[in-house]
Amino acid sequence: MSTLFSPIELRDLKLSNRIMVSPMCQYSAIDGSANDWHFTHINMLALSGAAMFCIEATHVEDIGRITPGCLGLYNDANEAALKPILASVRKHSKAAVAMQLAHAGRKASSQRPWEGGQLIPIAEGGWQTVGPSDVPHKEGEAAPAALDDAGLTRIREAFVASAKRADRLGIDALELHGAHGYLLHQFLSPIANKRTDRYGGSLENRMRFPLEVFDAVRAVFPDHKPIGMRVSATDWVEGAWDLAQTIEFARELKKRGVDWMDVSSGGVSPLQKIPLGPGYQVPAAQAVKEATGVTTMAVGLITEAKQAEEIVSSGKADMVALARGMLYDPRWGWHAAAELGGEVSAPPQYWRSQPSTQKALFGKTTFGTR
């Protein structure tokens, strides 16, 4: 029996396997609204065999978008654009649909990656960014505006409003983006957070705003639906945010009922030195799981079925989340199930695709002609 293809429960959400399609920015929205690209992308990967698909970083206000092409859920038009996409997913896929709620903070107003990814000046169509402190992400960049109490309240309320919209859309779970150098991570990291008030300085103070956002979202999202948090376990910079602080943050989130920790790393500083390699972030997920008992997802260059199986079967993490591997092979879950002896759900239009040696791949199926 494959552990990767064994069930897991997150609150009332019952997942048939331990695979999630990671949230992946597509930089293709118009004024925050999804379009035909998202229809194709989301429907395609909802049929990957993963038990859960997570919609890309979905921003809670317009100035919180990473790029002008990033998805949002901050107005009625954004909400309406997602309805037909989700209706199609529900019609053809049994996958749970999660959504990652995000705010880019000082890393907002950026060019799309294929346009260079750099800060767009206000004079060239960009916008004033915000952050915990007026410290730019890169030397020579325009500084973000330090958030005052009114700004913090506005952003907390924006997360709440987006969570309510997500629930109206029928989203099954939420993930809050506290990683990769975006706003919640900026508060956590002493690299970006130079505040001297109750939101800066000590670890307790730096955790305060991300925890307030989590509490506010948890209070309005239905209790039976799970909420996770993506974190960067380390900044990969000496003397900055690190694994020990991540574990303390996870402990505080556990007290508040967090349902999973999606453990990534880096993103808050261009000075980071990341030792890339297959599964390079798995030890951090394992450390968080062992120290706190929180359900964890391992991410980062997980591409092979046996690699994913080993991660969950050995207890290093409870689930795996794949991004690039899914883009390269949109049926990754099917192929992993075939290799590991698992079973996945597939629409009946595709039942004849299973290999002759894998008659049980899609469970009990029937197909006849006359």
C-alpha positions as a Markdown table, in Angstrom:
| # | Residue | x | y | z |
|---|---|---|---|---|
| 1 | Met | 0.0 | 0.0 | 0.0 |
| 2 | Ser | 1.4 | 3.4 | -1.0 |
| 3 | Thr | 1.5 | 6.0 | 1.7 |
| 4 | Leu | 1.4 | 8.7 | -0.9 |
| 5 | Phe | -1.9 | 7.4 | -2.1 |
| 6 | Ser | -3.4 | 6.9 | 1.4 |
| 7 | Pro | -6.1 | 9.3 | 2.6 |
| 8 | Ile | -5.7 | 12.2 | 4.9 |
| 9 | Glu | -8.2 | 14.5 | 6.6 |
| 10 | Leu | -7.9 | 18.2 | 7.2 |
| 11 | Arg | -10.8 | 19.1 | 9.4 |
| 12 | Asp | -13.9 | 17.9 | 7.4 |
| 13 | Leu | -12.0 | 17.8 | 4.1 |
| 14 | Lys | -11.2 | 14.3 | 3.2 |
| 15 | Leu | -8.4 | 13.9 | 0.7 |
| 16 | Ser | -7.8 | 10.6 | -1.2 |
| 17 | Asn | -4.1 | 11.1 | -1.4 |
| 18 | Arg | -1.2 | 13.2 | 0.0 |
| 19 | Ile | -0.5 | 15.3 | -3.1 |
| 20 | Met | -1.3 | 19.0 | -3.6 |
| 21 | Val | -0.8 | 21.0 | -6.8 |
| 22 | Ser | 1.2 | 23.9 | -5.4 |
| 23 | Pro | -0.1 | 27.5 | -5.9 |
| 24 | Met | 1.7 | 28.8 | -9.0 |
| 25 | Cys | 1.6 | 32.5 | -10.1 |
| 26 | Gln | 0.5 | 32.7 | -13.8 |
| 27 | Tyr | 1.0 | 36.5 | -14.1 |
| 28 | Ser | -1.9 | 36.5 | -16.6 |
| 29 | Ala | -4.8 | 38.2 | -14.9 |
| 30 | Ile | -6.3 | 41.5 | -16.0 |
| 31 | Asp | -6.9 | 43.9 | -13.2 |
| 32 | Gly | -6.8 | 41.0 | -10.8 |
| 33 | Ser | -9.4 | 39.0 | -12.7 |
| 34 | Ala | -9.0 | 35.4 | -14.0 |
| 35 | Asn | -9.5 | 34.8 | -17.7 |
| 36 | Asp | -9.4 | 32.0 | -20.3 |
| 37 | Trp | -5.7 | 31.2 | -19.4 |
| 38 | His | -6.8 | 30.4 | -15.9 |
| 39 | Phe | -9.7 | 28.4 | -17.1 |
| 40 | Thr | -7.4 | 26.2 | -19.1 |
| 41 | His | -4.6 | 26.0 | -16.4 |
| 42 | Ile | -6.8 | 25.3 | -13.4 |
| 43 | Asn | -9.0 | 22.8 | -15.2 |
| 44 | Met | -6.0 | 21.0 | -16.6 |
| 45 | Leu | -4.3 | 20.6 | -13.2 |
| 46 | Ala | -7.5 | 19.7 | -11.4 |
| 47 | Leu | -7.2 | 16.5 | -13.4 |
| 48 | Ser | -3.6 | 15.8 | -12.4 |
| 49 | Gly | -4.5 | 13.1 | -9.9 |
| 50 | Ala | -3.6 | 15.3 | -6.9 |
| 51 | Ala | -6.3 | 15.2 | -4.2 |
| 52 | Met | -6.0 | 19.0 | -3.9 |
| 53 | Phe | -5.3 | 21.9 | -6.2 |
| 54 | Cys | -4.3 | 25.2 | -4.8 |
| 55 | Ile | -5.1 | 28.4 | -6.8 |
| 56 | Glu | -2.2 | 30.7 | -7.2 |
| 57 | Ala | -1.3 | 33.6 | -4.8 |
| 58 | Thr | -4.6 | 35.5 | -4.9 |
| 59 | His | -4.0 | 39.0 | -3.6 |
| 60 | Val | -6.3 | 40.8 | -1.1 |
| 61 | Glu | -5.8 | 44.3 | -2.5 |
| 62 | Asp | -4.7 | 45.8 | -5.8 |
| 63 | Ile | -1.5 | 47.3 | -4.4 |
| 64 | Gly | -0.7 | 43.9 | -2.9 |
| 65 | Arg | -0.3 | 42.2 | -6.3 |
| 66 | Ile | 3.3 | 41.1 | -7.2 |
| 67 | Thr | 2.8 | 42.1 | -10.8 |
| 68 | Pro | 0.1 | 43.9 | -12.8 |
| 69 | Gly | -0.8 | 40.4 | -14.1 |
| 70 | Cys | -1.3 | 38.8 | -10.7 |
| 71 | Leu | -4.6 | 37.3 | -9.5 |
| 72 | Gly | -6.8 | 39.1 | -6.9 |
| 73 | Leu | -10.0 | 38.6 | -5.0 |
| 74 | Tyr | -10.6 | 42.1 | -3.8 |
| 75 | Asn | -13.7 | 43.2 | -5.8 |
| 76 | Asp | -16.9 | 41.8 | -7.3 |
| 77 | Ala | -15.3 | 41.5 | -10.8 |
| 78 | Asn | -12.5 | 39.3 | -9.5 |
| 79 | Glu | -15.0 | 37.1 | -7.7 |
| 80 | Ala | -17.3 | 36.8 | -10.8 |
| 81 | Ala | -14.4 | 35.8 | -13.0 |
| 82 | Leu | -13.6 | 32.8 | -10.9 |
| 83 | Lys | -17.2 | 31.4 | -10.8 |
| 84 | Pro | -17.3 | 29.7 | -14.3 |
| 85 | Ile | -13.8 | 28.3 | -13.8 |
| 86 | Leu | -14.7 | 26.7 | -10.5 |
| 87 | Ala | -18.0 | 25.5 | -11.9 |
| 88 | Ser | -16.1 | 23.6 | -14.6 |
| 89 | Val | -13.7 | 22.1 | -12.1 |
| 90 | Arg | -16.5 | 20.9 | -10.0 |
| 91 | Lys | -18.2 | 19.3 | -13.0 |
| 92 | His | -15.3 | 17.3 | -14.1 |
| 93 | Ser | -12.9 | 16.8 | -11.1 |
| 94 | Lys | -13.1 | 15.4 | -7.7 |
| 95 | Ala | -10.1 | 17.4 | -6.5 |
| 96 | Ala | -10.5 | 19.7 | -3.5 |
| 97 | Val | -9.8 | 23.3 | -4.5 |
| 98 | Ala | -7.8 | 25.5 | -2.1 |
| 99 | Met | -6.8 | 29.1 | -2.6 |
| 100 | Gln | -3.6 | 30.9 | -1.4 |
| 101 | Leu | -4.4 | 34.4 | -0.1 |
| 102 | Ala | -1.5 | 36.8 | -0.3 |
| 103 | His | -0.1 | 40.3 | -0.1 |
| 104 | Ala | 3.2 | 41.1 | -1.7 |
| 105 | Gly | 4.1 | 44.1 | 0.4 |
| 106 | Arg | 7.4 | 45.7 | -0.7 |
| 107 | Lys | 7.8 | 43.0 | -3.5 |
| 108 | Ala | 4.7 | 44.3 | -5.2 |
| 109 | Ser | 4.7 | 46.5 | -8.4 |
| 110 | Ser | 7.1 | 44.1 | -10.1 |
| 111 | Gln | 7.4 | 43.3 | -13.8 |
| 112 | Arg | 6.3 | 39.8 | -14.8 |
| 113 | Pro | 9.2 | 37.3 | -14.6 |
| 114 | Trp | 9.5 | 37.0 | -18.4 |
| 115 | Glu | 9.8 | 40.8 | -18.5 |
| 116 | Gly | 12.7 | 40.9 | -16.1 |
| 117 | Gly | 10.8 | 40.8 | -12.8 |
| 118 | Gln | 12.2 | 44.1 | -11.5 |
| 119 | Leu | 10.4 | 46.9 | -9.6 |
| 120 | Ile | 8.2 | 49.0 | -11.9 |
| 121 | Pro | 8.7 | 52.7 | -11.1 |
| 122 | Ile | 5.5 | 54.7 | -10.4 |
| 123 | Ala | 6.3 | 56.9 | -13.5 |
| 124 | Glu | 6.2 | 53.8 | -15.6 |
| 125 | Gly | 2.9 | 52.4 | -14.4 |
| 126 | Gly | 3.9 | 51.0 | -11.1 |
| 127 | Trp | 2.6 | 51.9 | -7.7 |
| 128 | Gln | 3.7 | 52.8 | -4.2 |
| 129 | Thr | 4.4 | 49.6 | -2.3 |
| 130 | Val | 4.0 | 49.1 | 1.5 |
| 131 | Gly | 5.9 | 47.1 | 4.1 |
| 132 | Pro | 6.5 | 46.8 | 7.8 |
| 133 | Ser | 9.3 | 49.4 | 7.4 |
| 134 | Asp | 10.6 | 51.8 | 4.7 |
| 135 | Val | 13.4 | 49.4 | 3.8 |
| 136 | Pro | 13.6 | 48.5 | 0.0 |
| 137 | His | 13.9 | 44.9 | -1.1 |
| 138 | Lys | 17.1 | 45.7 | -3.1 |
| 139 | Glu | 19.7 | 48.4 | -2.8 |
| 140 | Gly | 18.8 | 51.3 | -5.1 |
| 141 | Glu | 15.1 | 50.5 | -5.3 |
| 142 | Ala | 12.4 | 52.9 | -4.2 |
| 143 | Ala | 11.5 | 52.3 | -0.6 |
| 144 | Pro | 8.1 | 51.0 | 0.5 |
| 145 | Ala | 5.9 | 53.1 | 2.7 |
| 146 | Ala | 5.9 | 51.8 | 6.3 |
| 147 | Leu | 2.5 | 50.7 | 7.3 |
| 148 | Asp | 0.8 | 52.7 | 10.1 |
| 149 | Asp | -2.0 | 51.3 | 12.3 |
| 150 | Ala | -4.6 | 52.3 | 9.8 |
| 151 | Gly | -2.7 | 50.5 | 7.0 |
| 152 | Leu | -2.4 | 47.3 | 9.1 |
| 153 | Thr | -6.1 | 47.4 | 9.9 |
| 154 | Arg | -6.9 | 47.9 | 6.2 |
| 155 | Ile | -4.8 | 44.9 | 5.2 |
| 156 | Arg | -6.3 | 42.6 | 8.0 |
| 157 | Glu | -9.7 | 43.5 | 6.8 |
| 158 | Ala | -8.7 | 42.9 | 3.2 |
| 159 | Phe | -7.7 | 39.3 | 4.1 |
| 160 | Val | -11.0 | 38.9 | 5.9 |
| 161 | Ala | -13.0 | 40.2 | 2.9 |
| 162 | Ser | -11.1 | 37.9 | 0.5 |
| 163 | Ala | -11.7 | 34.9 | 2.7 |
| 164 | Lys | -15.4 | 35.6 | 2.7 |
| 165 | Arg | -15.4 | 35.9 | -1.1 |
| 166 | Ala | -13.5 | 32.6 | -1.3 |
| 167 | Asp | -16.1 | 30.9 | 0.9 |
| 168 | Arg | -18.9 | 32.3 | -1.3 |
| 169 | Leu | -17.1 | 30.8 | -4.3 |
| 170 | Gly | -17.1 | 27.4 | -2.6 |
| 171 | Ile | -13.3 | 27.2 | -2.0 |
| 172 | Asp | -12.6 | 24.1 | 0.2 |
| 173 | Ala | -9.5 | 25.4 | 2.0 |
| 174 | Leu | -7.3 | 28.5 | 2.4 |
| 175 | Glu | -3.5 | 28.8 | 2.6 |
| 176 | Leu | -2.1 | 32.1 | 3.9 |
| 177 | His | 1.1 | 33.2 | 2.2 |
| 178 | Gly | 3.7 | 33.8 | 4.9 |
| 179 | Ala | 6.7 | 33.0 | 2.7 |
| 180 | His | 9.0 | 34.1 | -0.2 |
| 181 | Gly | 9.6 | 37.6 | 1.0 |
| 182 | Tyr | 5.9 | 38.8 | 0.7 |
| 183 | Leu | 4.2 | 40.9 | 3.3 |
| 184 | Leu | 3.6 | 38.4 | 6.2 |
| 185 | His | 7.1 | 37.1 | 5.8 |
| 186 | Gln | 8.4 | 40.7 | 5.8 |
| 187 | Phe | 7.0 | 41.2 | 9.2 |
| 188 | Leu | 8.6 | 37.9 | 10.5 |
| 189 | Ser | 12.0 | 38.6 | 9.1 |
| 190 | Pro | 14.4 | 41.1 | 10.8 |
| 191 | Ile | 15.8 | 41.8 | 7.3 |
| 192 | Ala | 12.6 | 43.6 | 6.3 |
| 193 | Asn | 11.1 | 44.5 | 9.7 |
| 194 | Lys | 12.9 | 47.3 | 11.5 |
| 195 | Arg | 9.9 | 48.5 | 13.5 |
| 196 | Thr | 10.3 | 49.7 | 17.1 |
| 197 | Asp | 6.6 | 49.4 | 18.0 |
| 198 | Arg | 4.6 | 46.3 | 19.1 |
| 199 | Tyr | 5.1 | 44.8 | 15.6 |
| 200 | Gly | 8.9 | 44.8 | 15.5 |
| 201 | Gly | 12.0 | 43.8 | 17.5 |
| 202 | Ser | 11.4 | 40.7 | 19.4 |
| 203 | Leu | 10.2 | 37.4 | 17.9 |
| 204 | Glu | 6.9 | 37.8 | 19.7 |
| 205 | Asn | 6.4 | 41.2 | 18.2 |
| 206 | Arg | 7.5 | 40.2 | 14.6 |
| 207 | Met | 5.0 | 37.3 | 14.7 |
| 208 | Arg | 2.2 | 39.5 | 15.9 |
| 209 | Phe | 0.8 | 40.8 | 12.6 |
| 210 | Pro | 0.9 | 37.5 | 10.7 |
| 211 | Leu | -0.9 | 35.9 | 13.7 |
| 212 | Glu | -3.5 | 38.6 | 13.8 |
| 213 | Val | -4.2 | 38.0 | 10.1 |
| 214 | Phe | -4.5 | 34.3 | 10.7 |
| 215 | Asp | -6.9 | 34.8 | 13.6 |
| 216 | Ala | -9.0 | 37.3 | 11.6 |
| 217 | Val | -9.3 | 34.9 | 8.6 |
| 218 | Arg | -9.9 | 31.8 | 10.9 |
| 219 | Ala | -12.8 | 33.8 | 12.6 |
| 220 | Val | -14.7 | 34.3 | 9.3 |
| 221 | Phe | -13.9 | 31.1 | 7.3 |
| 222 | Pro | -16.2 | 28.3 | 8.1 |
| 223 | Asp | -14.9 | 26.2 | 11.0 |
| 224 | His | -15.2 | 22.9 | 9.1 |
| 225 | Lys | -12.9 | 24.2 | 6.4 |
| 226 | Pro | -9.1 | 24.0 | 6.9 |
| 227 | Ile | -6.6 | 26.9 | 6.8 |
| 228 | Gly | -2.9 | 26.4 | 6.3 |
| 229 | Met | 0.1 | 28.7 | 6.2 |
| 230 | Arg | 3.0 | 28.7 | 3.8 |
| 231 | Val | 6.2 | 29.7 | 5.5 |
| 232 | Ser | 9.8 | 30.3 | 4.6 |
| 233 | Ala | 11.7 | 28.2 | 7.1 |
| 234 | Thr | 14.9 | 30.2 | 6.6 |
| 235 | Asp | 15.9 | 33.4 | 4.8 |
| 236 | Trp | 19.2 | 31.7 | 3.9 |
| 237 | Val | 21.0 | 34.8 | 5.3 |
| 238 | Glu | 23.1 | 34.8 | 8.4 |
| 239 | Gly | 21.4 | 36.3 | 11.5 |
| 240 | Ala | 17.9 | 36.5 | 9.8 |
| 241 | Trp | 14.7 | 34.4 | 10.0 |
| 242 | Asp | 15.6 | 30.8 | 10.6 |
| 243 | Leu | 14.3 | 27.4 | 11.4 |
| 244 | Ala | 14.2 | 27.8 | 15.2 |
| 245 | Gln | 12.0 | 30.9 | 14.8 |
| 246 | Thr | 9.8 | 29.1 | 12.2 |
| 247 | Ile | 9.2 | 26.3 | 14.8 |
| 248 | Glu | 8.1 | 28.9 | 17.3 |
| 249 | Phe | 5.8 | 30.5 | 14.8 |
| 250 | Ala | 4.4 | 27.0 | 14.0 |
| 251 | Arg | 3.7 | 26.5 | 17.7 |
| 252 | Glu | 1.8 | 29.7 | 17.9 |
| 253 | Leu | -0.2 | 28.8 | 14.8 |
| 254 | Lys | -0.9 | 25.4 | 16.3 |
| 255 | Lys | -2.5 | 27.0 | 19.3 |
| 256 | Arg | -4.8 | 28.9 | 16.9 |
| 257 | Gly | -5.8 | 25.8 | 15.0 |
| 258 | Val | -3.7 | 25.9 | 11.9 |
| 259 | Asp | -4.4 | 22.8 | 9.8 |
| 260 | Trp | -1.1 | 22.5 | 7.9 |
| 261 | Met | 2.3 | 24.2 | 7.4 |
| 262 | Asp | 3.6 | 24.4 | 3.9 |
| 263 | Val | 7.3 | 24.7 | 4.5 |
| 264 | Ser | 9.3 | 26.5 | 1.8 |
| 265 | Ser | 12.3 | 28.9 | 2.2 |
| 266 | Gly | 13.9 | 32.1 | 1.1 |
| 267 | Gly | 12.7 | 35.1 | -0.9 |
| 268 | Val | 13.1 | 38.1 | 1.5 |
| 269 | Ser | 16.6 | 39.1 | 0.4 |
| 270 | Pro | 18.6 | 39.0 | -2.8 |
| 271 | Leu | 21.6 | 38.1 | -0.6 |
| 272 | Gln | 20.2 | 34.6 | 0.0 |
| 273 | Lys | 22.4 | 31.7 | -0.7 |
| 274 | Ile | 20.2 | 28.6 | -1.4 |
| 275 | Pro | 21.7 | 25.1 | -1.7 |
| 276 | Leu | 19.4 | 23.9 | -4.5 |
| 277 | Gly | 18.9 | 20.2 | -4.9 |
| 278 | Pro | 16.2 | 17.6 | -5.0 |
| 279 | Gly | 14.1 | 17.8 | -1.9 |
| 280 | Tyr | 16.4 | 20.5 | -0.4 |
| 281 | Gln | 13.6 | 21.9 | 1.8 |
| 282 | Val | 12.3 | 18.6 | 3.1 |
| 283 | Pro | 14.5 | 18.6 | 6.3 |
| 284 | Ala | 12.9 | 21.9 | 7.3 |
| 285 | Ala | 9.4 | 20.4 | 6.9 |
| 286 | Gln | 10.5 | 17.4 | 8.9 |
| 287 | Ala | 11.9 | 19.6 | 11.7 |
| 288 | Val | 8.7 | 21.5 | 12.0 |
| 289 | Lys | 6.6 | 18.3 | 12.0 |
| 290 | Glu | 8.8 | 16.7 | 14.7 |
| 291 | Ala | 8.9 | 19.8 | 16.9 |
| 292 | Thr | 5.3 | 20.7 | 16.8 |
| 293 | Gly | 3.2 | 17.8 | 15.5 |
| 294 | Val | 1.5 | 20.1 | 13.0 |
| 295 | Thr | 0.6 | 18.5 | 9.7 |
| 296 | Thr | 3.3 | 19.5 | 7.2 |
| 297 | Met | 3.7 | 19.7 | 3.4 |
| 298 | Ala | 7.1 | 19.3 | 1.8 |
| 299 | Val | 7.9 | 21.4 | -1.3 |
| 300 | Gly | 10.8 | 22.1 | -3.5 |
| 301 | Leu | 12.2 | 20.1 | -6.4 |
| 302 | Ile | 10.1 | 17.1 | -5.6 |
| 303 | Thr | 9.7 | 15.5 | -9.1 |
| 304 | Glu | 9.9 | 11.7 | -8.8 |
| 305 | Ala | 7.1 | 9.3 | -7.5 |
| 306 | Lys | 9.5 | 7.3 | -5.3 |
| 307 | Gln | 11.0 | 10.5 | -3.9 |
| 308 | Ala | 7.5 | 11.7 | -2.9 |
| 309 | Glu | 6.6 | 8.3 | -1.5 |
| 310 | Glu | 9.8 | 8.2 | 0.7 |
| 311 | Ile | 9.1 | 11.6 | 2.1 |
| 312 | Val | 5.6 | 10.7 | 3.4 |
| 313 | Ser | 6.2 | 7.0 | 4.2 |
| 314 | Ser | 9.2 | 7.9 | 6.3 |
| 315 | Gly | 7.2 | 10.5 | 8.2 |
| 316 | Lys | 9.3 | 13.5 | 7.0 |
| 317 | Ala | 6.1 | 15.2 | 6.0 |
| 318 | Asp | 2.4 | 14.4 | 5.8 |
| 319 | Met | 1.9 | 15.6 | 2.2 |
| 320 | Val | 3.9 | 16.9 | -0.8 |
| 321 | Ala | 3.1 | 19.9 | -2.9 |
| 322 | Leu | 4.4 | 19.9 | -6.5 |
| 323 | Ala | 4.6 | 22.9 | -8.9 |
| 324 | Arg | 7.1 | 22.7 | -11.7 |
| 325 | Gly | 6.8 | 18.9 | -11.9 |
| 326 | Met | 3.1 | 19.3 | -12.5 |
| 327 | Leu | 3.5 | 21.9 | -15.2 |
| 328 | Tyr | 6.0 | 19.5 | -17.0 |
| 329 | Asp | 3.7 | 16.5 | -16.5 |
| 330 | Pro | 0.1 | 17.5 | -15.9 |
| 331 | Arg | -0.8 | 13.9 | -15.2 |
| 332 | Trp | 1.9 | 13.5 | -12.6 |
| 333 | Gly | -0.5 | 12.0 | -10.1 |
| 334 | Trp | -1.7 | 9.4 | -12.6 |
| 335 | His | 1.8 | 8.3 | -13.4 |
| 336 | Ala | 2.9 | 8.2 | -9.7 |
| 337 | Ala | -0.1 | 6.1 | -8.9 |
| 338 | Ala | 0.7 | 3.7 | -11.7 |
| 339 | Glu | 4.3 | 3.4 | -10.5 |
| 340 | Leu | 3.4 | 3.0 | -6.8 |
| 341 | Gly | 0.3 | 0.9 | -7.1 |
| 342 | Gly | -2.1 | 3.7 | -6.1 |
| 343 | Glu | -5.5 | 4.7 | -7.5 |
| 344 | Val | -6.6 | 8.1 | -8.8 |
| 345 | Ser | -9.9 | 9.6 | -9.9 |
| 346 | Ala | -10.3 | 10.4 | -13.6 |
| 347 | Pro | -13.2 | 11.6 | -15.7 |
| 348 | Pro | -14.9 | 8.8 | -17.7 |
| 349 | Gln | -13.9 | 10.4 | -21.0 |
| 350 | Tyr | -10.3 | 9.3 | -20.1 |
| 351 | Trp | -10.9 | 5.9 | -18.7 |
| 352 | Arg | -9.6 | 4.1 | -21.8 |
| 353 | Ser | -6.2 | 5.8 | -21.4 |
| 354 | Gln | -5.0 | 3.5 | -18.5 |
| 355 | Pro | -2.2 | 1.1 | -19.5 |
| 356 | Ser | -3.2 | -2.5 | -20.1 |
| 357 | Thr | -1.0 | -3.3 | -17.0 |
| 358 | Gln | -2.9 | -0.8 | -14.8 |
| 359 | Lys | -6.5 | -1.9 | -15.1 |
| 360 | Ala | -7.3 | -0.6 | -11.5 |
| 361 | Leu | -5.6 | 2.8 | -11.9 |
| 362 | Phe | -8.9 | 4.6 | -12.0 |
| 363 | Gly | -10.7 | 2.3 | -9.7 |
| 364 | Lys | -13.7 | 0.3 | -10.8 |
| 365 | Thr | -14.6 | 1.4 | -14.3 |
| 366 | Thr | -16.8 | 0.0 | -17.0 |
| 367 | Phe | -16.6 | 0.7 | -20.7 |
| 368 | Gly | -18.6 | -0.9 | -23.5 |
| 369 | Thr | -19.5 | -0.4 | -27.1 |
| 370 | Arg | -21.9 | -2.2 | -29.4 |
